[in-house]
Amino acid sequence: MIDPLKRAFVAGATGFVGRALVHDLCGNGWQVTAHVRPDSPQLAAFRSEFAAAGAATSTASWQPEAMAQALGDSAASHVFCCIGTTRKRMSRDGAAANSYQSVDFGLTRLLTQACEKAGCVKRLVYLSSKGAGPNARGAYLHWRWQAECAVRACGVPFVIARPGIVALERVGHRQIG
């Protein structure tokens, strides 16, 4: 039987940290739901990878009601927010669609609202960055700080992690794409 306090929802499950987190949580007895964008060209491969690890996959749209429903359906006790965009993606897809403001801040704010609405979330864990703060220099750190403010303002207990660099001890997850 799964401990009701060991049910995780990982937003940003297809990124470097999110994928490793899904595998590690599954390996440590958590019931995990890995969120994948419904329009991901690698959706089938991610579903397969996550199923092999023991995780369910959610393709809920990034809309407040849909995300709250996904959190409720998974009975998530913990939500891990590992979302973010990159300069490369902004260049490829257009800065307006994938800007730090719309992705790193906007989707984090939407997720905090969904956590509140779902009513089952006991802890929100947000992956930020060293250097985020009210006087941050550069767009990336500015919008990470704004996202932190959204996390602090929500009614769910939270943890904010600010790594200086992200490195994984255990490597072995194959790259998709």
Short mmCIF file of N, CA and C in Angstrom, two decimals:
data_model
loop_
_atom_site.label_atom_id
_atom_site.label_comp_id
_atom_site.label_asym_id
_atom_site.label_seq_id
_atom_site.Cartn_x
_atom_site.Cartn_y
_atom_site.Cartn_z
N MET A 1 0.84 -1.18 0.00
CA MET A 1 0.00 0.00 0.00
C MET A 1 0.88 1.25 0.00
N ILE A 2 0.53 2.21 -0.82
CA ILE A 2 1.29 3.46 -0.91
C ILE A 2 0.91 4.37 0.25
N ASP A 3 1.90 4.91 0.91
CA ASP A 3 1.69 5.89 1.96
C ASP A 3 1.01 7.11 1.34
N PRO A 4 -0.12 7.57 1.89
CA PRO A 4 -0.82 8.71 1.30
C PRO A 4 0.01 10.00 1.33
N LEU A 5 1.07 10.02 2.12
CA LEU A 5 1.96 11.20 2.15
C LEU A 5 3.17 11.01 1.25
N LYS A 6 3.16 9.98 0.42
CA LYS A 6 4.26 9.75 -0.53
C LYS A 6 3.70 9.66 -1.94
N ARG A 7 2.90 10.65 -2.30
CA ARG A 7 2.33 10.75 -3.64
C ARG A 7 2.83 12.05 -4.27
N ALA A 8 3.64 11.90 -5.28
CA ALA A 8 4.31 13.07 -5.88
C ALA A 8 3.77 13.37 -7.27
N PHE A 9 3.68 14.64 -7.57
CA PHE A 9 3.37 15.13 -8.92
C PHE A 9 4.58 15.96 -9.32
N VAL A 10 5.21 15.60 -10.43
CA VAL A 10 6.41 16.31 -10.88
C VAL A 10 6.09 17.11 -12.13
N ALA A 11 6.05 18.42 -11.99
CA ALA A 11 5.88 19.33 -13.13
C ALA A 11 7.27 19.65 -13.65
N GLY A 12 7.47 19.49 -14.94
CA GLY A 12 8.81 19.63 -15.50
C GLY A 12 9.52 18.29 -15.50
N ALA A 13 8.75 17.22 -15.58
CA ALA A 13 9.30 15.87 -15.50
C ALA A 13 10.17 15.49 -16.68
N THR A 14 10.10 16.24 -17.76
CA THR A 14 10.88 15.88 -18.95
C THR A 14 12.23 16.58 -19.00
N GLY A 15 12.50 17.46 -18.05
CA GLY A 15 13.79 18.14 -18.01
C GLY A 15 14.83 17.31 -17.29
N PHE A 16 16.03 17.81 -17.25
CA PHE A 16 17.17 17.12 -16.65
C PHE A 16 16.90 16.74 -15.20
N VAL A 17 16.53 17.71 -14.38
CA VAL A 17 16.28 17.45 -12.97
C VAL A 17 14.97 16.68 -12.78
N GLY A 18 13.93 17.07 -13.50
CA GLY A 18 12.64 16.41 -13.36
C GLY A 18 12.69 14.92 -13.66
N ARG A 19 13.38 14.55 -14.72
CA ARG A 19 13.49 13.12 -15.08
C ARG A 19 14.22 12.34 -14.00
N ALA A 20 15.31 12.88 -13.52
CA ALA A 20 16.06 12.20 -12.46
C ALA A 20 15.21 12.09 -11.19
N LEU A 21 14.45 13.13 -10.90
CA LEU A 21 13.59 13.13 -9.72
C LEU A 21 12.50 12.06 -9.82
N VAL A 22 11.87 11.94 -10.99
CA VAL A 22 10.85 10.91 -11.19
C VAL A 22 11.43 9.53 -10.90
N HIS A 23 12.58 9.23 -11.48
CA HIS A 23 13.22 7.93 -11.28
C HIS A 23 13.59 7.71 -9.81
N ASP A 24 14.15 8.72 -9.16
CA ASP A 24 14.56 8.57 -7.76
C ASP A 24 13.36 8.40 -6.84
N LEU A 25 12.30 9.17 -7.05
CA LEU A 25 11.11 9.03 -6.21
C LEU A 25 10.50 7.63 -6.36
N CYS A 26 10.37 7.17 -7.62
CA CYS A 26 9.83 5.82 -7.85
C CYS A 26 10.68 4.77 -7.16
N GLY A 27 11.99 4.93 -7.23
CA GLY A 27 12.90 3.98 -6.61
C GLY A 27 12.87 3.99 -5.10
N ASN A 28 12.27 5.03 -4.53
CA ASN A 28 12.18 5.14 -3.08
C ASN A 28 10.76 4.97 -2.56
N GLY A 29 9.93 4.30 -3.35
CA GLY A 29 8.61 3.93 -2.87
C GLY A 29 7.51 4.95 -3.01
N TRP A 30 7.74 6.01 -3.74
CA TRP A 30 6.70 7.01 -3.94
C TRP A 30 5.79 6.61 -5.10
N GLN A 31 4.54 7.00 -5.02
CA GLN A 31 3.63 6.91 -6.16
C GLN A 31 3.80 8.23 -6.90
N VAL A 32 4.23 8.17 -8.15
CA VAL A 32 4.63 9.37 -8.87
C VAL A 32 3.77 9.57 -10.11
N THR A 33 3.38 10.82 -10.33
CA THR A 33 2.76 11.23 -11.58
C THR A 33 3.70 12.24 -12.22
N ALA A 34 4.16 11.91 -13.41
CA ALA A 34 5.09 12.78 -14.15
C ALA A 34 4.29 13.58 -15.18
N HIS A 35 4.38 14.90 -15.10
CA HIS A 35 3.64 15.74 -16.04
C HIS A 35 4.46 15.94 -17.31
N VAL A 36 3.81 15.71 -18.45
CA VAL A 36 4.41 15.92 -19.77
C VAL A 36 3.45 16.81 -20.57
N ARG A 37 4.01 17.81 -21.23
CA ARG A 37 3.16 18.66 -22.07
C ARG A 37 2.37 17.80 -23.05
N PRO A 38 1.08 18.07 -23.20
CA PRO A 38 0.28 17.25 -24.11
C PRO A 38 0.72 17.34 -25.58
N ASP A 39 1.42 18.40 -25.93
CA ASP A 39 1.89 18.57 -27.31
C ASP A 39 3.35 18.14 -27.50
N SER A 40 3.91 17.47 -26.52
CA SER A 40 5.31 17.06 -26.62
C SER A 40 5.49 16.08 -27.78
N PRO A 41 6.43 16.35 -28.69
CA PRO A 41 6.68 15.42 -29.79
C PRO A 41 7.26 14.08 -29.31
N GLN A 42 7.73 14.05 -28.06
CA GLN A 42 8.31 12.82 -27.50
C GLN A 42 7.40 12.19 -26.46
N LEU A 43 6.10 12.49 -26.52
CA LEU A 43 5.16 12.02 -25.52
C LEU A 43 5.20 10.49 -25.36
N ALA A 44 5.16 9.76 -26.45
CA ALA A 44 5.16 8.28 -26.37
C ALA A 44 6.42 7.77 -25.68
N ALA A 45 7.57 8.35 -26.01
CA ALA A 45 8.83 7.92 -25.41
C ALA A 45 8.85 8.23 -23.91
N PHE A 46 8.35 9.40 -23.53
CA PHE A 46 8.31 9.75 -22.11
C PHE A 46 7.35 8.84 -21.36
N ARG A 47 6.19 8.58 -21.94
CA ARG A 47 5.23 7.66 -21.29
C ARG A 47 5.90 6.31 -21.03
N SER A 48 6.59 5.82 -22.02
CA SER A 48 7.26 4.52 -21.91
C SER A 48 8.34 4.55 -20.82
N GLU A 49 9.17 5.57 -20.84
CA GLU A 49 10.24 5.70 -19.84
C GLU A 49 9.67 5.78 -18.44
N PHE A 50 8.66 6.62 -18.25
CA PHE A 50 8.11 6.80 -16.91
C PHE A 50 7.35 5.57 -16.44
N ALA A 51 6.64 4.91 -17.34
CA ALA A 51 5.94 3.67 -16.97
C ALA A 51 6.94 2.60 -16.53
N ALA A 52 8.07 2.51 -17.24
CA ALA A 52 9.10 1.53 -16.87
C ALA A 52 9.68 1.82 -15.49
N ALA A 53 9.70 3.10 -15.10
CA ALA A 53 10.20 3.48 -13.78
C ALA A 53 9.14 3.27 -12.69
N GLY A 54 7.88 3.12 -13.11
CA GLY A 54 6.79 2.94 -12.16
C GLY A 54 5.93 4.16 -11.96
N ALA A 55 6.07 5.15 -12.82
CA ALA A 55 5.31 6.40 -12.69
C ALA A 55 4.15 6.45 -13.68
N ALA A 56 3.10 7.13 -13.29
CA ALA A 56 2.00 7.46 -14.19
C ALA A 56 2.39 8.73 -14.93
N THR A 57 1.73 8.99 -16.04
CA THR A 57 1.99 10.21 -16.81
C THR A 57 0.72 11.03 -16.90
N SER A 58 0.83 12.32 -16.63
CA SER A 58 -0.28 13.25 -16.80
C SER A 58 0.04 14.15 -17.98
N THR A 59 -0.94 14.38 -18.82
CA THR A 59 -0.79 15.33 -19.92
C THR A 59 -1.79 16.47 -19.77
N ALA A 60 -2.10 16.81 -18.53
CA ALA A 60 -3.04 17.91 -18.27
C ALA A 60 -2.53 19.18 -18.94
N SER A 61 -3.46 19.93 -19.51
CA SER A 61 -3.06 21.19 -20.15
C SER A 61 -2.70 22.20 -19.07
N TRP A 62 -1.89 23.16 -19.46
CA TRP A 62 -1.49 24.21 -18.53
C TRP A 62 -2.61 25.24 -18.44
N GLN A 63 -3.72 24.80 -17.90
CA GLN A 63 -4.87 25.65 -17.59
C GLN A 63 -5.19 25.43 -16.11
N PRO A 64 -5.61 26.46 -15.39
CA PRO A 64 -5.79 26.33 -13.95
C PRO A 64 -6.70 25.16 -13.54
N GLU A 65 -7.85 25.04 -14.16
CA GLU A 65 -8.79 23.97 -13.78
C GLU A 65 -8.22 22.59 -14.11
N ALA A 66 -7.62 22.46 -15.28
CA ALA A 66 -7.08 21.16 -15.70
C ALA A 66 -5.94 20.73 -14.79
N MET A 67 -5.09 21.65 -14.41
CA MET A 67 -3.96 21.30 -13.55
C MET A 67 -4.44 20.96 -12.14
N ALA A 68 -5.41 21.72 -11.62
CA ALA A 68 -5.96 21.40 -10.30
C ALA A 68 -6.61 20.02 -10.32
N GLN A 69 -7.31 19.70 -11.40
CA GLN A 69 -7.94 18.38 -11.53
C GLN A 69 -6.88 17.28 -11.56
N ALA A 70 -5.79 17.50 -12.29
CA ALA A 70 -4.71 16.51 -12.37
C ALA A 70 -4.09 16.27 -11.00
N LEU A 71 -3.89 17.33 -10.23
CA LEU A 71 -3.33 17.18 -8.89
C LEU A 71 -4.29 16.42 -7.99
N GLY A 72 -5.57 16.74 -8.10
CA GLY A 72 -6.57 16.04 -7.31
C GLY A 72 -6.69 14.58 -7.71
N ASP A 73 -6.70 14.31 -9.02
CA ASP A 73 -6.81 12.93 -9.49
C ASP A 73 -5.63 12.07 -9.02
N SER A 74 -4.45 12.68 -8.94
CA SER A 74 -3.27 11.94 -8.50
C SER A 74 -3.16 11.90 -6.97
N ALA A 75 -4.03 12.66 -6.29
CA ALA A 75 -3.99 12.76 -4.82
C ALA A 75 -2.60 13.16 -4.34
N ALA A 76 -1.97 14.07 -5.07
CA ALA A 76 -0.59 14.46 -4.79
C ALA A 76 -0.45 15.09 -3.41
N SER A 77 0.40 14.51 -2.59
CA SER A 77 0.73 15.12 -1.31
C SER A 77 1.87 16.12 -1.48
N HIS A 78 2.72 15.85 -2.47
CA HIS A 78 3.88 16.71 -2.74
C HIS A 78 3.90 17.06 -4.23
N VAL A 79 4.09 18.33 -4.52
CA VAL A 79 4.24 18.79 -5.90
C VAL A 79 5.65 19.35 -6.04
N PHE A 80 6.35 18.85 -7.03
CA PHE A 80 7.71 19.30 -7.33
C PHE A 80 7.65 20.12 -8.60
N CYS A 81 8.05 21.37 -8.51
CA CYS A 81 8.02 22.28 -9.66
C CYS A 81 9.44 22.43 -10.21
N CYS A 82 9.71 21.69 -11.29
CA CYS A 82 11.04 21.69 -11.92
C CYS A 82 10.96 22.29 -13.32
N ILE A 83 10.02 23.21 -13.52
CA ILE A 83 9.81 23.75 -14.86
C ILE A 83 10.76 24.91 -15.14
N GLY A 84 10.95 25.15 -16.41
CA GLY A 84 11.76 26.27 -16.85
C GLY A 84 12.02 26.19 -18.33
N THR A 85 12.40 27.30 -18.88
CA THR A 85 12.74 27.34 -20.30
C THR A 85 14.21 27.69 -20.44
N THR A 86 14.68 27.67 -21.65
CA THR A 86 16.09 27.96 -21.93
C THR A 86 16.19 29.02 -23.01
N ARG A 87 17.35 29.63 -23.10
CA ARG A 87 17.58 30.60 -24.19
C ARG A 87 17.43 29.93 -25.55
N LYS A 88 17.92 28.69 -25.63
CA LYS A 88 17.83 27.95 -26.89
C LYS A 88 16.38 27.77 -27.33
N ARG A 89 15.53 27.37 -26.39
CA ARG A 89 14.12 27.18 -26.71
C ARG A 89 13.46 28.51 -27.07
N MET A 90 13.81 29.58 -26.36
CA MET A 90 13.24 30.89 -26.69
C MET A 90 13.64 31.31 -28.09
N SER A 91 14.88 31.08 -28.47
CA SER A 91 15.34 31.41 -29.82
C SER A 91 14.63 30.58 -30.87
N ARG A 92 14.46 29.30 -30.57
CA ARG A 92 13.83 28.40 -31.53
C ARG A 92 12.33 28.68 -31.69
N ASP A 93 11.63 28.85 -30.57
CA ASP A 93 10.17 28.94 -30.60
C ASP A 93 9.64 30.37 -30.54
N GLY A 94 10.47 31.31 -30.26
CA GLY A 94 10.03 32.69 -30.12
C GLY A 94 9.94 33.06 -28.65
N ALA A 95 10.52 34.17 -28.31
CA ALA A 95 10.63 34.58 -26.91
C ALA A 95 9.26 34.78 -26.26
N ALA A 96 8.26 35.24 -26.98
CA ALA A 96 6.96 35.49 -26.37
C ALA A 96 6.32 34.20 -25.87
N ALA A 97 6.44 33.14 -26.65
CA ALA A 97 5.80 31.87 -26.29
C ALA A 97 6.54 31.15 -25.17
N ASN A 98 7.84 31.27 -25.12
CA ASN A 98 8.64 30.53 -24.15
C ASN A 98 9.58 31.43 -23.37
N SER A 99 9.10 32.58 -22.96
CA SER A 99 9.96 33.49 -22.21
C SER A 99 10.08 33.05 -20.76
N TYR A 100 11.07 33.57 -20.08
CA TYR A 100 11.21 33.31 -18.65
C TYR A 100 9.95 33.78 -17.92
N GLN A 101 9.40 34.89 -18.38
CA GLN A 101 8.19 35.41 -17.74
C GLN A 101 7.01 34.46 -17.91
N SER A 102 6.79 33.95 -19.11
CA SER A 102 5.62 33.10 -19.33
C SER A 102 5.82 31.68 -18.81
N VAL A 103 7.01 31.13 -18.87
CA VAL A 103 7.24 29.75 -18.44
C VAL A 103 7.69 29.70 -16.98
N ASP A 104 8.86 30.23 -16.69
CA ASP A 104 9.44 30.11 -15.35
C ASP A 104 8.55 30.75 -14.28
N PHE A 105 7.99 31.91 -14.59
CA PHE A 105 7.10 32.58 -13.65
C PHE A 105 5.63 32.20 -13.86
N GLY A 106 5.15 32.35 -15.07
CA GLY A 106 3.72 32.17 -15.34
C GLY A 106 3.21 30.77 -15.02
N LEU A 107 3.94 29.76 -15.44
CA LEU A 107 3.50 28.39 -15.16
C LEU A 107 3.68 28.02 -13.70
N THR A 108 4.69 28.58 -13.05
CA THR A 108 4.85 28.34 -11.62
C THR A 108 3.69 28.96 -10.87
N ARG A 109 3.31 30.16 -11.22
CA ARG A 109 2.17 30.82 -10.55
C ARG A 109 0.89 30.00 -10.77
N LEU A 110 0.69 29.53 -12.01
CA LEU A 110 -0.48 28.71 -12.30
C LEU A 110 -0.46 27.44 -11.44
N LEU A 111 0.70 26.82 -11.30
CA LEU A 111 0.81 25.60 -10.51
C LEU A 111 0.53 25.87 -9.03
N THR A 112 0.98 27.00 -8.50
CA THR A 112 0.70 27.32 -7.10
C THR A 112 -0.80 27.48 -6.89
N GLN A 113 -1.48 28.09 -7.83
CA GLN A 113 -2.93 28.25 -7.72
C GLN A 113 -3.63 26.89 -7.79
N ALA A 114 -3.14 26.02 -8.65
CA ALA A 114 -3.72 24.67 -8.77
C ALA A 114 -3.49 23.88 -7.48
N CYS A 115 -2.33 24.04 -6.85
CA CYS A 115 -2.05 23.36 -5.59
C CYS A 115 -3.06 23.79 -4.52
N GLU A 116 -3.32 25.07 -4.44
CA GLU A 116 -4.29 25.57 -3.47
C GLU A 116 -5.68 25.00 -3.74
N LYS A 117 -6.07 25.02 -5.01
CA LYS A 117 -7.41 24.58 -5.39
C LYS A 117 -7.59 23.07 -5.20
N ALA A 118 -6.57 22.29 -5.47
CA ALA A 118 -6.69 20.83 -5.39
C ALA A 118 -7.00 20.38 -3.97
N GLY A 119 -6.44 21.04 -2.98
CA GLY A 119 -6.74 20.74 -1.59
C GLY A 119 -6.02 19.55 -0.99
N CYS A 120 -5.28 18.80 -1.77
CA CYS A 120 -4.60 17.60 -1.25
C CYS A 120 -3.11 17.82 -1.04
N VAL A 121 -2.56 18.90 -1.57
CA VAL A 121 -1.11 19.12 -1.56
C VAL A 121 -0.66 19.59 -0.18
N LYS A 122 0.27 18.83 0.39
CA LYS A 122 0.81 19.14 1.71
C LYS A 122 2.12 19.92 1.64
N ARG A 123 2.81 19.84 0.49
CA ARG A 123 4.09 20.52 0.34
C ARG A 123 4.36 20.79 -1.13
N LEU A 124 4.81 21.99 -1.44
CA LEU A 124 5.23 22.38 -2.78
C LEU A 124 6.74 22.61 -2.73
N VAL A 125 7.46 21.95 -3.61
CA VAL A 125 8.91 22.10 -3.68
C VAL A 125 9.24 22.77 -5.00
N TYR A 126 9.85 23.94 -4.91
CA TYR A 126 10.16 24.73 -6.09
C TYR A 126 11.67 24.78 -6.33
N LEU A 127 12.08 24.43 -7.53
CA LEU A 127 13.48 24.49 -7.92
C LEU A 127 13.76 25.86 -8.54
N SER A 128 14.48 26.69 -7.82
CA SER A 128 14.82 28.03 -8.27
C SER A 128 16.28 28.05 -8.69
N SER A 129 16.99 29.11 -8.37
CA SER A 129 18.39 29.23 -8.75
C SER A 129 19.12 30.17 -7.80
N LYS A 130 20.36 29.83 -7.54
CA LYS A 130 21.22 30.74 -6.78
C LYS A 130 21.25 32.07 -7.51
N GLY A 131 21.13 33.14 -6.76
CA GLY A 131 21.17 34.47 -7.35
C GLY A 131 19.80 35.09 -7.54
N ALA A 132 18.74 34.29 -7.43
CA ALA A 132 17.40 34.84 -7.52
C ALA A 132 17.17 35.72 -6.30
N GLY A 133 16.60 36.89 -6.51
CA GLY A 133 16.34 37.79 -5.40
C GLY A 133 15.77 39.09 -5.90
N PRO A 134 15.39 39.97 -4.99
CA PRO A 134 14.75 41.22 -5.39
C PRO A 134 15.64 42.13 -6.23
N ASN A 135 16.94 41.98 -6.11
CA ASN A 135 17.87 42.81 -6.88
C ASN A 135 18.62 41.98 -7.92
N ALA A 136 18.01 40.88 -8.34
CA ALA A 136 18.66 39.98 -9.29
C ALA A 136 18.97 40.69 -10.60
N ARG A 137 20.10 40.33 -11.17
CA ARG A 137 20.48 40.88 -12.47
C ARG A 137 20.13 39.87 -13.55
N GLY A 138 19.57 40.34 -14.61
CA GLY A 138 19.22 39.48 -15.73
C GLY A 138 17.81 38.94 -15.62
N ALA A 139 17.22 38.68 -16.77
CA ALA A 139 15.83 38.24 -16.85
C ALA A 139 15.60 36.90 -16.16
N TYR A 140 16.50 35.95 -16.35
CA TYR A 140 16.32 34.63 -15.77
C TYR A 140 16.15 34.69 -14.26
N LEU A 141 17.09 35.34 -13.58
CA LEU A 141 17.05 35.42 -12.12
C LEU A 141 15.92 36.31 -11.63
N HIS A 142 15.59 37.35 -12.38
CA HIS A 142 14.45 38.21 -12.03
C HIS A 142 13.16 37.41 -12.00
N TRP A 143 12.92 36.61 -13.06
CA TRP A 143 11.66 35.86 -13.14
C TRP A 143 11.67 34.66 -12.19
N ARG A 144 12.83 34.13 -11.87
CA ARG A 144 12.90 33.09 -10.84
C ARG A 144 12.49 33.69 -9.48
N TRP A 145 12.94 34.91 -9.22
CA TRP A 145 12.55 35.58 -7.98
C TRP A 145 11.04 35.82 -7.95
N GLN A 146 10.49 36.26 -9.06
CA GLN A 146 9.03 36.48 -9.11
C GLN A 146 8.29 35.17 -8.86
N ALA A 147 8.79 34.07 -9.41
CA ALA A 147 8.18 32.77 -9.18
C ALA A 147 8.27 32.39 -7.70
N GLU A 148 9.42 32.66 -7.08
CA GLU A 148 9.56 32.40 -5.64
C GLU A 148 8.51 33.19 -4.85
N CYS A 149 8.27 34.41 -5.26
CA CYS A 149 7.25 35.23 -4.58
C CYS A 149 5.88 34.60 -4.72
N ALA A 150 5.57 34.06 -5.88
CA ALA A 150 4.28 33.37 -6.09
C ALA A 150 4.19 32.13 -5.20
N VAL A 151 5.29 31.40 -5.07
CA VAL A 151 5.30 30.21 -4.20
C VAL A 151 5.08 30.63 -2.76
N ARG A 152 5.77 31.69 -2.31
CA ARG A 152 5.62 32.15 -0.93
C ARG A 152 4.20 32.63 -0.64
N ALA A 153 3.55 33.20 -1.65
CA ALA A 153 2.22 33.78 -1.46
C ALA A 153 1.10 32.73 -1.46
N CYS A 154 1.37 31.55 -1.95
CA CYS A 154 0.30 30.54 -2.00
C CYS A 154 0.07 29.98 -0.59
N GLY A 155 -1.05 29.36 -0.39
CA GLY A 155 -1.42 28.87 0.93
C GLY A 155 -0.92 27.47 1.24
N VAL A 156 0.05 26.98 0.48
CA VAL A 156 0.56 25.62 0.67
C VAL A 156 1.97 25.71 1.26
N PRO A 157 2.28 24.91 2.28
CA PRO A 157 3.65 24.90 2.79
C PRO A 157 4.63 24.58 1.65
N PHE A 158 5.79 25.20 1.69
CA PHE A 158 6.70 25.10 0.55
C PHE A 158 8.15 24.97 0.99
N VAL A 159 8.96 24.53 0.02
CA VAL A 159 10.41 24.53 0.13
C VAL A 159 10.91 25.13 -1.17
N ILE A 160 11.85 26.04 -1.08
CA ILE A 160 12.49 26.62 -2.27
C ILE A 160 13.95 26.21 -2.26
N ALA A 161 14.38 25.53 -3.31
CA ALA A 161 15.78 25.13 -3.44
C ALA A 161 16.45 26.08 -4.42
N ARG A 162 17.63 26.58 -4.06
CA ARG A 162 18.39 27.49 -4.91
C ARG A 162 19.78 26.93 -5.18
N PRO A 163 19.87 25.91 -6.02
CA PRO A 163 21.20 25.37 -6.31
C PRO A 163 22.02 26.34 -7.14
N GLY A 164 23.33 26.32 -6.92
CA GLY A 164 24.24 27.12 -7.74
C GLY A 164 24.52 26.43 -9.05
N ILE A 165 24.52 25.12 -9.01
CA ILE A 165 24.74 24.31 -10.20
C ILE A 165 24.00 22.99 -9.98
N VAL A 166 23.47 22.45 -11.03
CA VAL A 166 22.75 21.19 -10.92
C VAL A 166 23.62 20.09 -11.49
N ALA A 167 23.89 19.09 -10.67
CA ALA A 167 24.67 17.93 -11.10
C ALA A 167 24.04 16.70 -10.48
N LEU A 168 24.04 15.63 -11.20
CA LEU A 168 23.49 14.38 -10.70
C LEU A 168 24.61 13.39 -10.47
N GLU A 169 24.58 12.74 -9.31
CA GLU A 169 25.57 11.72 -9.01
C GLU A 169 25.38 10.50 -9.90
N ARG A 170 24.14 10.09 -10.00
CA ARG A 170 23.83 8.87 -10.73
C ARG A 170 23.37 9.25 -12.13
N VAL A 171 24.10 8.82 -13.12
CA VAL A 171 23.75 9.09 -14.51
C VAL A 171 23.37 7.76 -15.12
N GLY A 172 22.49 7.78 -16.05
CA GLY A 172 22.08 6.54 -16.68
C GLY A 172 20.72 6.66 -17.33
N HIS A 173 20.09 7.80 -17.18
CA HIS A 173 18.83 8.02 -17.85
C HIS A 173 19.12 8.44 -19.29
N ARG A 174 18.57 7.70 -20.22
CA ARG A 174 18.88 8.00 -21.61
C ARG A 174 18.23 9.31 -22.04
N GLN A 175 18.89 9.99 -22.91
CA GLN A 175 18.36 11.23 -23.46
C GLN A 175 17.33 10.91 -24.53
N ILE A 176 16.26 11.66 -24.56
CA ILE A 176 15.24 11.53 -25.59
C ILE A 176 15.34 12.77 -26.46
N GLY A 177 15.37 12.56 -27.73
CA GLY A 177 15.38 13.69 -28.67
C GLY A 177 16.73 14.11 -28.94
#
